[in-house]
N, CA, C and O of each residue as an XYZ file, in Angstrom:
480
protein
N     -23.708     16.250      6.032
C     -23.074     15.832      4.779
C     -21.746     15.127      5.116
O     -20.939     15.648      5.886
N     -21.534     13.952      4.539
C     -20.334     13.230      4.790
C     -19.196     13.695      3.898
O     -19.392     14.086      2.747
N     -18.020     13.639      4.459
C     -16.814     14.092      3.740
C     -16.492     13.040      2.660
O     -16.490     11.847      2.964
N     -16.221     13.448      1.412
C     -15.865     12.471      0.358
C     -14.553     11.801      0.683
O     -13.637     12.429      1.215
N     -14.462     10.513      0.361
C     -13.234      9.769      0.617
C     -12.125     10.248     -0.301
O     -12.336     10.448     -1.497
N     -10.964     10.426      0.259
C      -9.812     10.825     -0.507
C      -9.324      9.660     -1.319
O      -9.189      8.556     -0.792
N      -9.047      9.880     -2.630
C      -8.515      8.816     -3.492
C      -7.037      8.571     -3.108
O      -6.248      9.498     -2.925
N      -6.717      7.283     -2.997
C      -5.343      6.936     -2.636
C      -4.422      7.183     -3.833
O      -4.748      6.847     -4.972
N      -3.303      7.758     -3.551
C      -2.279      7.927     -4.564
C      -1.369      6.686     -4.543
O      -1.261      5.994     -3.530
N      -0.729      6.430     -5.674
C       0.192      5.313     -5.798
C       1.618      5.861     -5.846
O       1.938      6.704     -6.684
N       2.473      5.377     -4.938
C       3.865      5.792     -4.906
C       4.733      4.559     -5.158
O       4.653      3.585     -4.409
N       5.554      4.592     -6.195
C       6.514      3.532     -6.491
C       7.884      4.028     -6.016
O       8.411      5.013     -6.532
N       8.448      3.334     -5.031
C       9.638      3.803     -4.384
C      10.887      3.155     -4.953
O      10.926      1.949     -5.199
N      11.914      3.981     -5.159
C      13.202      3.409     -5.585
C      14.144      3.381     -4.414
O      13.814      3.854     -3.327
N      15.292      2.841     -4.628
C      16.278      2.631     -3.551
C      16.668      3.947     -2.861
O      16.771      4.011     -1.636
N      16.876      4.968     -3.650
C      17.382      6.217     -3.045
C      16.357      6.841     -2.130
O      16.742      7.438     -1.124
N      15.064      6.737     -2.422
C      14.012      7.273     -1.564
C      14.040      6.556     -0.246
O      13.992      7.191      0.808
N      14.118      5.220     -0.282
C      14.094      4.434      0.937
C      15.355      4.688      1.779
O      15.265      4.756      3.005
N      16.501      4.826      1.155
C      17.726      5.101      1.890
C      17.673      6.478      2.538
O      18.149      6.660      3.659
N      17.100      7.431      1.844
C      17.048      8.811      2.353
C      16.102      8.923      3.552
O      16.365      9.664      4.500
N      14.979      8.163      3.490
C      13.983      8.215      4.549
C      13.486      6.793      4.837
O      12.527      6.338      4.212
N      14.120      6.098      5.763
C      13.733      4.743      6.046
C      12.301      4.544      6.524
O      11.787      3.425      6.525
N      11.647      5.663      6.941
C      10.294      5.606      7.445
C       9.316      6.176      6.414
O       8.205      6.562      6.776
N       9.706      6.236      5.144
C       8.879      6.804      4.126
C       7.554      6.053      3.964
O       6.540      6.645      3.595
N       7.571      4.753      4.242
C       6.309      3.973      4.126
C       5.234      4.557      5.014
O       4.098      4.752      4.583
N       5.594      4.837      6.256
C       4.632      5.445      7.167
C       4.394      6.893      6.848
O       3.277      7.377      7.031
N       5.396      7.610      6.377
C       5.287      9.026      6.124
C       4.392      9.346      4.902
O       3.962     10.488      4.741
N       4.114      8.358      4.055
C       3.248      8.565      2.909
C       1.783      8.402      3.282
O       0.902      8.515      2.429
N       1.531      8.143      4.526
C       0.120      8.112      4.997
C      -0.724      7.045      4.402
O      -0.259      5.930      4.166
N      -1.968      7.372      4.154
C      -2.970      6.442      3.692
C      -2.978      6.244      2.222
O      -4.048      6.316      1.618
N      -1.858      5.998      1.598
C      -1.729      5.821      0.167
C      -1.192      4.402     -0.161
O      -0.835      3.641      0.738
N      -1.148      4.093     -1.380
C      -0.616      2.837     -1.874
C       0.910      3.017     -2.090
O       1.348      3.907     -2.818
N       1.687      2.153     -1.439
C       3.119      2.241     -1.571
C       3.598      0.947     -2.199
O       3.300     -0.149     -1.725
N       4.370      1.108     -3.312
C       4.865     -0.027     -4.067
C       6.402     -0.046     -3.915
O       7.076      0.948     -4.184
N       6.916     -1.159     -3.493
C       8.367     -1.337     -3.418
C       8.704     -2.456     -4.408
O       8.403     -3.621     -4.149
N       9.323     -2.110     -5.534
C       9.673     -3.153     -6.498
C      10.726     -4.096     -5.895
O      11.588     -3.669     -5.127
N      10.640     -5.364     -6.252
C      11.594     -6.356     -5.745
C      13.037     -5.930     -6.132
O      13.997     -6.252     -5.432
N      13.156     -5.218     -7.232
C      14.473     -4.791     -7.724
C      15.054     -3.791     -6.717
O      16.264     -3.763     -6.490
N      14.208     -2.995     -6.134
C      14.643     -2.038     -5.136
C      15.180     -2.741     -3.890
O      16.188     -2.335     -3.311
N      14.477     -3.809     -3.494
C      14.901     -4.579     -2.325
C      16.244     -5.242     -2.581
O      17.091     -5.303     -1.690
N      16.442     -5.743     -3.810
C      17.739     -6.348     -4.179
C      18.864     -5.322     -4.023
O      19.934     -5.657     -3.517
N      18.637     -4.088     -4.448
C      19.666     -3.054     -4.336
C      19.932     -2.715     -2.888
O      21.081     -2.519     -2.491
N      18.837     -2.642     -2.066
C      19.019     -2.393     -0.669
C      19.871     -3.422      0.019
O      20.752     -3.104      0.818
N      19.587     -4.684     -0.314
C      20.324     -5.790      0.276
C      21.834     -5.682      0.017
O      22.643     -6.109      0.840
N      22.195     -5.115     -1.116
C      23.631     -4.988     -1.444
C      24.291     -3.960     -0.550
O      25.491     -4.059     -0.293
N      23.555     -2.982     -0.070
C      24.154     -1.906      0.712
C      24.000     -2.058      2.222
O      24.480     -1.202      2.965
N      23.355     -3.106      2.698
C      23.074     -3.284      4.109
C      24.341     -3.474      4.957
O      24.347     -3.142      6.142
N      25.396     -4.001      4.361
C      26.609     -4.311      5.122
C      27.502     -3.090      5.338
O      28.460     -3.142      6.109
N      27.177     -1.974      4.641
C      27.972     -0.779      4.801
C      27.924     -0.229      6.196
O      26.868     -0.257      6.828
N      29.044      0.278      6.706
C      29.115      0.839      8.037
C      28.820      2.332      8.060
O      28.987      2.986      9.089
N      28.384      2.866      6.933
C      28.098      4.282      6.840
C      26.591      4.530      7.058
O      25.838      3.608      7.371
N      26.177      5.785      6.886
C      24.772      6.149      7.089
C      23.834      5.427      6.109
O      22.715      5.061      6.468
N      24.298      5.229      4.877
C      23.459      4.549      3.891
C      23.251      3.073      4.252
O      22.173      2.515      4.048
N      24.291      2.466      4.784
C      24.177      1.089      5.254
C      23.183      0.986      6.412
O      22.360      0.071      6.455
N      23.267      1.925      7.343
C      22.347      1.941      8.483
C      20.908      2.140      7.983
O      19.988      1.473      8.458
N      20.718      3.050      7.035
C      19.369      3.289      6.482
C      18.852      2.062      5.824
O      17.677      1.729      5.977
N      19.693      1.368      5.088
C      19.303      0.164      4.361
C      18.855     -0.919      5.325
O      17.884     -1.628      5.059
N      19.560     -1.053      6.447
C      19.212     -2.036      7.453
C      17.876     -1.657      8.098
O      17.063     -2.539      8.376
N      17.633     -0.362      8.343
C      16.373      0.072      8.941
C      15.186     -0.218      7.976
O      14.132     -0.687      8.405
N      15.378      0.066      6.693
C      14.328     -0.248      5.722
C      14.032     -1.728      5.725
O      12.872     -2.138      5.684
N      15.070     -2.526      5.773
C      14.910     -3.990      5.779
C      14.096     -4.397      7.013
O      13.201     -5.234      6.895
N      14.371     -3.846      8.158
C      13.598     -4.147      9.384
C      12.173     -3.728      9.225
O      11.280     -4.453      9.663
N      11.905     -2.587      8.615
C      10.530     -2.134      8.408
C       9.801     -3.072      7.475
O       8.642     -3.399      7.730
N      10.430     -3.517      6.409
C       9.810     -4.461      5.462
C       9.541     -5.796      6.202
O       8.476     -6.386      6.024
N      10.461     -6.256      6.999
C      10.266     -7.485      7.751
C       9.060     -7.353      8.698
O       8.274     -8.289      8.848
N       8.926     -6.182      9.330
C       7.827     -5.922     10.222
C       6.476     -6.090      9.465
O       5.541     -6.723      9.956
N       6.424     -5.508      8.280
C       5.160     -5.614      7.494
C       4.987     -7.019      6.942
O       3.858     -7.489      6.796
N       6.075     -7.690      6.635
C       5.983     -9.063      6.116
C       5.324     -9.965      7.154
O       4.582    -10.884      6.806
N       5.591     -9.703      8.406
C       4.971    -10.497      9.497
C       3.448    -10.313      9.572
O       2.746    -11.161     10.123
N       2.943     -9.204      9.019
C       1.498     -8.938      9.040
C       0.757     -9.639      7.917
O      -0.462     -9.793      7.990
N       1.455    -10.062      6.890
C       0.778    -10.746      5.801
C       1.641    -10.757      4.548
O       2.834    -10.457      4.591
N       1.015    -11.108      3.435
C       1.705    -11.236      2.164
C       1.928     -9.876      1.522
O       0.977     -9.194      1.141
N       3.195     -9.488      1.406
C       3.480     -8.211      0.753
C       3.163     -8.209     -0.752
O       2.918     -7.152     -1.334
N       3.169     -9.347     -1.352
C       2.777     -9.377     -2.774
C       1.282     -9.150     -2.959
O       0.834     -8.737     -4.029
N       0.513     -9.426     -1.903
C      -0.947     -9.185     -1.958
C      -1.308     -7.847     -1.269
O      -2.427     -7.354     -1.410
N      -0.370     -7.286     -0.546
C      -0.575     -6.006      0.122
C      -0.922     -6.156      1.597
O      -1.725     -7.010      1.972
N      -0.325     -5.337      2.411
C      -0.663     -5.274      3.815
C      -0.912     -3.841      4.204
O      -0.358     -2.924      3.598
N      -1.737     -3.638      5.207
C      -2.057     -2.290      5.684
C      -0.905     -1.768      6.491
O      -0.357     -2.464      7.345
N      -0.535     -0.517      6.210
C       0.568      0.108      6.952
C       0.032      0.711      8.243
O      -1.178      0.865      8.412
N       0.932      1.046      9.143
C       0.556      1.650     10.387
C      -0.126      3.017     10.214
O      -0.829      3.484     11.110
N       0.091      3.652      9.044
C      -0.522      4.933      8.785
C      -1.775      4.830      7.908
O      -2.289      5.834      7.415
N      -2.252      3.600      7.727
C      -3.505      3.401      7.003
C      -3.369      3.263      5.499
O      -4.369      3.271      4.782
N      -2.163      3.138      5.021
C      -1.933      2.899      3.589
C      -1.922      1.413      3.287
O      -2.303      0.588      4.117
N      -1.481      1.091      2.095
C      -1.373     -0.289      1.676
C      -0.027     -0.457      1.041
O       0.323      0.284      0.122
N       0.756     -1.440      1.521
C       2.144     -1.665      1.067
C       2.198     -2.968      0.242
O       1.707     -4.016      0.663
N       2.796     -2.860     -0.914
C       2.984     -4.001     -1.790
C       4.470     -4.132     -2.174
O       5.154     -3.132     -2.391
N       4.940     -5.346     -2.251
C       6.214     -5.618     -2.975
C       5.814     -6.148     -4.320
O       5.035     -7.097     -4.412
N       6.339     -5.546     -5.374
C       5.896     -5.858     -6.752
C       6.989     -6.569     -7.518
O       8.173     -6.249     -7.420
N       6.535     -7.557     -8.291
C       7.469     -8.389     -9.045
C       7.407     -8.139    -10.559
O       7.956     -8.920    -11.337
N       6.744     -7.058    -10.975
C       6.703     -6.721    -12.418
C       8.115     -6.272    -12.844
O       9.037     -6.240    -12.029
N       8.257     -5.945    -14.064
C       9.530     -5.427    -14.532
C      10.395     -6.511    -15.195
O      11.615     -6.378    -15.279
N       9.754     -7.564    -15.653
C      10.551     -8.635    -16.274
C      10.329     -8.642    -17.795
O      11.063     -9.326    -18.508
N       9.366     -7.921    -18.295
C       9.093     -7.926    -19.742
C       9.680     -6.666    -20.364
O       9.055     -5.606    -20.374
N      10.868     -6.804    -20.870
C      11.557     -5.680    -21.482
C      10.834     -5.106    -22.667
O      11.106     -3.967    -23.048
N       9.911     -5.851    -23.277
C       9.176     -5.357    -24.441
C       8.285     -4.155    -24.080
O       7.923     -3.359    -24.946
N       7.944     -4.037    -22.802
C       7.125     -2.872    -22.373
C       7.950     -1.620    -22.211
O       7.395     -0.535    -22.039
N       9.267     -1.743    -22.264
C      10.120     -0.594    -22.090
C      10.312      0.145    -23.409
O      10.504     -0.484    -24.450
N      10.260      1.481    -23.371
C      10.438      2.202    -24.635
C      11.800      1.846    -25.263
O      12.772      1.598    -24.549
N      11.855      1.825    -26.545
C      13.055      1.479    -27.275
C      14.162      2.447    -26.954
O      13.953      3.659    -26.898
N      15.359      1.893    -26.740
C      16.526      2.714    -26.485
C      16.904      2.790    -25.031
O      18.010      3.234    -24.721
N      16.041      2.379    -24.117
C      16.386      2.438    -22.715
C      17.112      1.164    -22.316
O      16.774      0.073    -22.776
N      18.108      1.312    -21.459
C      18.921      0.192    -21.019
C      18.143     -0.806    -20.196
O      17.139     -0.468    -19.569
N      18.620     -2.052    -20.203
C      18.009     -3.081    -19.355
C      18.719     -3.076    -18.014
O      19.695     -3.800    -17.820
N      18.233     -2.261    -17.087
C      18.847     -2.187    -15.740
C      17.747     -2.089    -14.715
O      16.571     -1.985    -15.065
N      18.126     -2.121    -13.423
C      17.144     -2.098    -12.359
C      16.358     -0.782    -12.308
O      15.173     -0.801    -11.975
N      16.979      0.354    -12.627
C      16.253      1.602    -12.647
C      15.086      1.533    -13.636
O      13.982      1.995    -13.348
N      15.344      0.970    -14.762
C      14.282      0.871    -15.773
C      13.268     -0.204    -15.441
O      12.112     -0.118    -15.855
N      13.690     -1.223    -14.692
C      12.718     -2.197    -14.197
C      11.752     -1.532    -13.259
O      10.579     -1.905    -13.231
N      12.189     -0.570    -12.494
C      11.323      0.177    -11.578
C      10.311      0.993    -12.421
O       9.140      1.109    -12.059
N      10.775      1.533    -13.513
C       9.841      2.209    -14.441
C       8.780      1.265    -14.961
O       7.613      1.633    -15.095
N       9.203      0.019    -15.260
C       8.235     -0.986    -15.749
C       7.199     -1.275    -14.671
O       6.025     -1.473    -14.984
N       7.610     -1.302    -13.411
C       6.663     -1.523    -12.323
C       5.642     -0.393    -12.309
O       4.436     -0.631    -12.245
N       6.146      0.859    -12.371
C       5.251      2.016    -12.356
C       4.285      1.975    -13.544
O       3.105      2.292    -13.399
N       4.780      1.591    -14.692
C       3.931      1.498    -15.889
C       2.849      0.448    -15.712
O       1.713      0.649    -16.141
N       3.188     -0.666    -15.085
C       2.234     -1.771    -14.836
C       1.156     -1.286    -13.896
O      -0.017     -1.594    -14.107
N       1.511     -0.537    -12.862
C       0.487     -0.040    -11.911
C      -0.388      1.027    -12.563
O      -1.573      1.134    -12.247
N       0.174      1.797    -13.448
C      -0.628      2.839    -14.143
C      -1.671      2.140    -15.031
O      -2.815      2.588    -15.100
N      -1.285      1.041    -15.715
C      -2.234      0.306    -16.558
C      -3.388     -0.268    -15.709
O      -4.538     -0.278    -16.149
N      -3.072     -0.743    -14.494
C      -4.084     -1.364    -13.642
C      -5.057     -0.350    -13.067
O      -6.188     -0.709    -12.738
N      -4.663      0.871    -12.941
C      -5.494      1.899    -12.336
C      -6.646      2.340    -13.192
O      -7.421      3.206    -12.787
């Protein structure tokens, strides 16, 4: 009897997760990892810092560059741990955001997650 295939989970990563664990893409194993473009913009702002968060931001940037060399991140590339990594550009239609929430990058990340939930 063959073992049933495990369904891939979808993880939408925000800036704080990536800064806390620059290797989270590999640590999430064979799952779908979404990095919103808004998260990358926030990381870029903190790369110049000489503290631990700056160093983490630079490491994440190197990891993303590594995967970018493998193919189109907007179409998805296979991670070293067997997952699939995407950079997502959703989060531009504020009409999908519940009324009363601010128009900021944190809520854009929520819009990305909502878009992926609709697709699933």
